[in-house]
Amino acid sequence: MSNHYAVFFLSLPLLAYAAAEDTSDTLKRVRASATLAIGYHESTPPFTFISSDGTVMGYSHDIALKIAEAIQRELKLPKLHIKNVPFTTQNRFPVVQNGIVDYSCGATTHTTEREKLVSFSNTIYVAGSRLMTRKDSGIKDFSDLAGKNVTTFSASTSEKMLRAMNSEKNYRINIISTFDRGDTPLSVLQAGQADAYMMDDVLLHYTMTQAWRPNEWVVVGTPQSFEAYGCLLPRNDAALKKVVDQEITRLMVSGELEAIYRKWLLSPMPSKGVNLGMPMSDAMLHLLKNPNDKPFN
C-alpha cells in the first residue's frame, strides 16, 4: 500500500476541562495548530490497517481517536484537525522521536529497553508470543524448532527472542526476518521457505485467515512472553502522558474498551469480515481491572 496521509476533523462541544498545569511541547503545538498527527501501521489487523476505501481503522486506532477527543477536551479546542501518518515496523520509533507524529497506537510491545527511545502509555492490549505452522509440521512447541527455519518481522520482539533461543539454548534456528515492504512471513511460510512463523498470538490468528487454505494451519506453543502493547509517546512529556493514560483508564473503567475489544476480536471485523473469535484472556481481564503502564520484562 502507498504511504499517504488521511485527514479529518473532530468537532466536540466545549467543556470545562482544566488544561494541564505544565502543558507539554506537544500539547502547546497541538493547541497552536489545532492539528494532531497520529501514527498508524498500514497492515496489522485487527490493531491498525487501511480499509479498501482508504480509511484507517482498527482496535488500536479506535483507542487513538478516543485519546484525540480527550486531548481536544483538555485543550478546549472547538475543532481538531486529525492527520493520520503511516509508519513501518522499522521506523515506528523515529517518527515519534522526530516529532513526525504526536503519538501512535498500534501493536508495539512495551519493553524497558524501548523506554530509552520513547515513552509508553498505559497498556491497551496483552498478547502472547506463539507459533503458526502447518498442522502436519510436527511442531508442537518451541523446543521443536531446533534446526528449523522460522520467520518473523525484522526489529520485532519475536526476532529478539529467537536470537536468544539460539544463543542460550543452541537451537540453531535459521531466522528469516521480513520487512513491511516485500515478502511477508505468510508468503515465506506458504512458499515452504519456513517451518513456522513466530509472532503475537492475535496477529497469528488473523494471518491464518489470510492463508490460501486456512484449515491447513494452526497456532501452537507455550507463550514465550507476554507482550504489553502501549501507545508510543515522546519521551519525558509528562503532561501528554497524563492525558493519554487518564483516557485509557476511563475507557477501561467505563466499559468502552471492552466494547472496542468485542468489535474487533469477537465480531466480524469491519472491512475484513473475518471473526477472530478470541475471548479476553485472563491477562486482559486483569488489565481492565488494574490499568497500568508496566512492561512484562
mmCIF file of N, CA and C in Angstrom, residues 127-135 137-145 149-152 158 185 189 194-208 216-225:
data_model
loop_
_atom_site.group_PDB
_atom_site.id
_atom_site.type_symbol
_atom_site.label_atom_id
_atom_site.label_comp_id
_atom_site.label_asym_id
_atom_site.label_seq_id
_atom_site.Cartn_x
_atom_site.Cartn_y
_atom_site.Cartn_z
ATOM 1 N N ALA A 127 -0.753 -9.525 24.675
ATOM 2 C CA ALA A 127 -0.653 -10.657 23.755
ATOM 3 C C ALA A 127 0.372 -11.652 24.276
ATOM 4 N N GLY A 128 0.400 -12.845 23.674
ATOM 5 C CA GLY A 128 1.399 -13.857 23.990
ATOM 6 C C GLY A 128 2.108 -14.290 22.721
ATOM 7 N N SER A 129 3.412 -14.512 22.771
ATOM 8 C CA SER A 129 4.196 -14.893 21.592
ATOM 9 C C SER A 129 4.105 -16.395 21.359
ATOM 10 N N ARG A 130 3.596 -16.788 20.176
ATOM 11 C CA ARG A 130 3.423 -18.209 19.865
ATOM 12 C C ARG A 130 3.889 -18.484 18.434
ATOM 13 N N LEU A 131 3.474 -19.613 17.883
ATOM 14 C CA LEU A 131 3.931 -20.041 16.562
ATOM 15 C C LEU A 131 2.755 -20.400 15.661
ATOM 16 N N MET A 132 2.860 -20.053 14.399
ATOM 17 C CA MET A 132 1.944 -20.527 13.367
ATOM 18 C C MET A 132 2.705 -21.509 12.496
ATOM 19 N N THR A 133 2.117 -22.672 12.267
ATOM 20 C CA THR A 133 2.788 -23.698 11.485
ATOM 21 C C THR A 133 1.746 -24.590 10.819
ATOM 22 N N ARG A 134 2.177 -25.402 9.874
ATOM 23 C CA ARG A 134 1.250 -26.355 9.259
ATOM 24 C C ARG A 134 0.862 -27.425 10.286
ATOM 25 N N LYS A 135 -0.360 -27.908 10.187
ATOM 26 C CA LYS A 135 -0.835 -28.911 11.137
ATOM 27 C C LYS A 135 0.007 -30.182 11.087
ATOM 28 N N SER A 137 3.278 -30.320 10.451
ATOM 29 C CA SER A 137 4.709 -29.985 10.517
ATOM 30 C C SER A 137 5.450 -30.746 11.607
ATOM 31 N N GLY A 138 4.716 -31.258 12.595
ATOM 32 C CA GLY A 138 5.358 -31.906 13.731
ATOM 33 C C GLY A 138 5.803 -30.938 14.805
ATOM 34 N N ILE A 139 5.597 -29.656 14.587
ATOM 35 C CA ILE A 139 5.977 -28.636 15.571
ATOM 36 C C ILE A 139 4.819 -28.418 16.533
ATOM 37 N N LYS A 140 5.065 -28.676 17.796
ATOM 38 C CA LYS A 140 4.046 -28.505 18.829
ATOM 39 C C LYS A 140 4.417 -27.405 19.820
ATOM 40 N N ASP A 141 5.726 -27.191 19.997
ATOM 41 C CA ASP A 141 6.177 -26.176 20.947
ATOM 42 C C ASP A 141 7.532 -25.645 20.492
ATOM 43 N N PHE A 142 8.064 -24.709 21.226
ATOM 44 C CA PHE A 142 9.301 -24.043 20.811
ATOM 45 C C PHE A 142 10.503 -24.978 20.832
ATOM 46 N N SER A 143 10.460 -26.007 21.658
ATOM 47 C CA SER A 143 11.574 -26.964 21.690
ATOM 48 C C SER A 143 11.689 -27.747 20.386
ATOM 49 N N ASP A 144 10.630 -27.741 19.576
ATOM 50 C CA ASP A 144 10.653 -28.444 18.291
ATOM 51 C C ASP A 144 11.279 -27.614 17.173
ATOM 52 N N LEU A 145 11.726 -26.405 17.488
ATOM 53 C CA LEU A 145 12.271 -25.519 16.461
ATOM 54 C C LEU A 145 13.747 -25.751 16.172
ATOM 55 N N ASN A 149 13.692 -23.630 10.116
ATOM 56 C CA ASN A 149 13.610 -22.280 9.561
ATOM 57 C C ASN A 149 12.380 -21.589 10.146
ATOM 58 N N VAL A 150 12.581 -20.434 10.761
ATOM 59 C CA VAL A 150 11.478 -19.710 11.398
ATOM 60 C C VAL A 150 11.490 -18.271 10.902
ATOM 61 N N THR A 151 10.336 -17.789 10.511
ATOM 62 C CA THR A 151 10.224 -16.424 10.009
ATOM 63 C C THR A 151 9.521 -15.519 11.013
ATOM 64 N N THR A 152 9.848 -14.252 10.962
ATOM 65 C CA THR A 152 9.176 -13.230 11.765
ATOM 66 C C THR A 152 9.533 -11.873 11.173
ATOM 67 N N SER A 158 9.760 -10.769 18.731
ATOM 68 C CA SER A 158 9.875 -12.190 18.387
ATOM 69 C C SER A 158 11.240 -12.488 17.777
ATOM 70 N N PRO A 185 5.861 -12.755 6.369
ATOM 71 C CA PRO A 185 6.004 -14.078 6.972
ATOM 72 C C PRO A 185 5.049 -15.103 6.367
ATOM 73 N N LEU A 189 6.083 -18.574 4.590
ATOM 74 C CA LEU A 189 5.534 -19.853 5.056
ATOM 75 C C LEU A 189 4.912 -20.632 3.905
ATOM 76 N N ALA A 194 9.905 -21.508 5.211
ATOM 77 C CA ALA A 194 9.985 -21.521 6.676
ATOM 78 C C ALA A 194 9.057 -22.595 7.219
ATOM 79 N N ASP A 195 9.441 -23.138 8.368
ATOM 80 C CA ASP A 195 8.634 -24.168 9.023
ATOM 81 C C ASP A 195 7.610 -23.571 9.977
ATOM 82 N N ALA A 196 7.875 -22.365 10.462
ATOM 83 C CA ALA A 196 6.976 -21.730 11.426
ATOM 84 C C ALA A 196 7.152 -20.220 11.366
ATOM 85 N N TYR A 197 6.155 -19.540 11.881
ATOM 86 C CA TYR A 197 6.152 -18.074 11.967
ATOM 87 C C TYR A 197 5.903 -17.722 13.422
ATOM 88 N N MET A 198 6.843 -17.000 14.033
ATOM 89 C CA MET A 198 6.690 -16.584 15.428
ATOM 90 C C MET A 198 6.224 -15.138 15.489
ATOM 91 N N MET A 199 5.164 -14.920 16.272
ATOM 92 C CA MET A 199 4.634 -13.567 16.429
ATOM 93 C C MET A 199 3.612 -13.614 17.558
ATOM 94 N N ASP A 200 3.012 -12.482 17.855
ATOM 95 C CA ASP A 200 1.996 -12.404 18.899
ATOM 96 C C ASP A 200 0.748 -13.154 18.449
ATOM 97 N N ASP A 201 0.123 -13.851 19.402
ATOM 98 C CA ASP A 201 -0.944 -14.791 19.075
ATOM 99 C C ASP A 201 -2.078 -14.195 18.249
ATOM 100 N N VAL A 202 -2.536 -13.008 18.604
ATOM 101 C CA VAL A 202 -3.674 -12.427 17.889
ATOM 102 C C VAL A 202 -3.321 -12.139 16.434
ATOM 103 N N LEU A 203 -2.090 -11.718 16.165
ATOM 104 C CA LEU A 203 -1.667 -11.461 14.793
ATOM 105 C C LEU A 203 -1.547 -12.766 14.013
ATOM 106 N N LEU A 204 -1.144 -13.838 14.690
ATOM 107 C CA LEU A 204 -1.079 -15.146 14.033
ATOM 108 C C LEU A 204 -2.472 -15.638 13.659
ATOM 109 N N HIS A 205 -3.430 -15.463 14.558
ATOM 110 C CA HIS A 205 -4.799 -15.909 14.269
ATOM 111 C C HIS A 205 -5.369 -15.159 13.066
ATOM 112 N N TYR A 206 -5.061 -13.866 12.961
ATOM 113 C CA TYR A 206 -5.529 -13.138 11.782
ATOM 114 C C TYR A 206 -4.801 -13.624 10.533
ATOM 115 N N THR A 207 -3.497 -13.840 10.634
ATOM 116 C CA THR A 207 -2.721 -14.293 9.479
ATOM 117 C C THR A 207 -3.272 -15.600 8.930
ATOM 118 N N MET A 208 -3.691 -16.509 9.811
ATOM 119 C CA MET A 208 -4.255 -17.783 9.352
ATOM 120 C C MET A 208 -5.468 -17.570 8.457
ATOM 121 N N GLU A 216 -5.289 -25.586 6.952
ATOM 122 C CA GLU A 216 -4.030 -26.338 6.984
ATOM 123 C C GLU A 216 -3.084 -25.832 8.068
ATOM 124 N N TRP A 217 -3.470 -24.740 8.739
ATOM 125 C CA TRP A 217 -2.558 -24.083 9.670
ATOM 126 C C TRP A 217 -3.087 -24.126 11.090
ATOM 127 N N VAL A 218 -2.167 -23.970 12.046
ATOM 128 C CA VAL A 218 -2.540 -23.987 13.457
ATOM 129 C C VAL A 218 -1.594 -23.071 14.233
ATOM 130 N N VAL A 219 -2.088 -22.511 15.328
ATOM 131 C CA VAL A 219 -1.251 -21.724 16.246
ATOM 132 C C VAL A 219 -0.924 -22.607 17.439
ATOM 133 N N VAL A 220 0.375 -22.766 17.729
ATOM 134 C CA VAL A 220 0.818 -23.687 18.776
ATOM 135 C C VAL A 220 1.875 -23.021 19.654
ATOM 136 N N GLY A 221 2.235 -23.733 20.716
ATOM 137 C CA GLY A 221 3.363 -23.319 21.544
ATOM 138 C C GLY A 221 2.978 -22.601 22.814
ATOM 139 N N THR A 222 3.708 -22.923 23.877
ATOM 140 C CA THR A 222 3.555 -22.201 25.136
ATOM 141 C C THR A 222 4.044 -20.771 24.940
ATOM 142 N N PRO A 223 3.244 -19.766 25.286
ATOM 143 C CA PRO A 223 3.701 -18.383 25.092
ATOM 144 C C PRO A 223 5.077 -18.161 25.709
ATOM 145 N N GLN A 224 5.994 -17.634 24.906
ATOM 146 C CA GLN A 224 7.355 -17.385 25.384
ATOM 147 C C GLN A 224 7.469 -16.081 26.151
ATOM 148 N N SER A 225 6.470 -15.247 25.985
ATOM 149 C CA SER A 225 6.434 -13.996 26.731
ATOM 150 C C SER A 225 5.029 -13.445 26.630
#
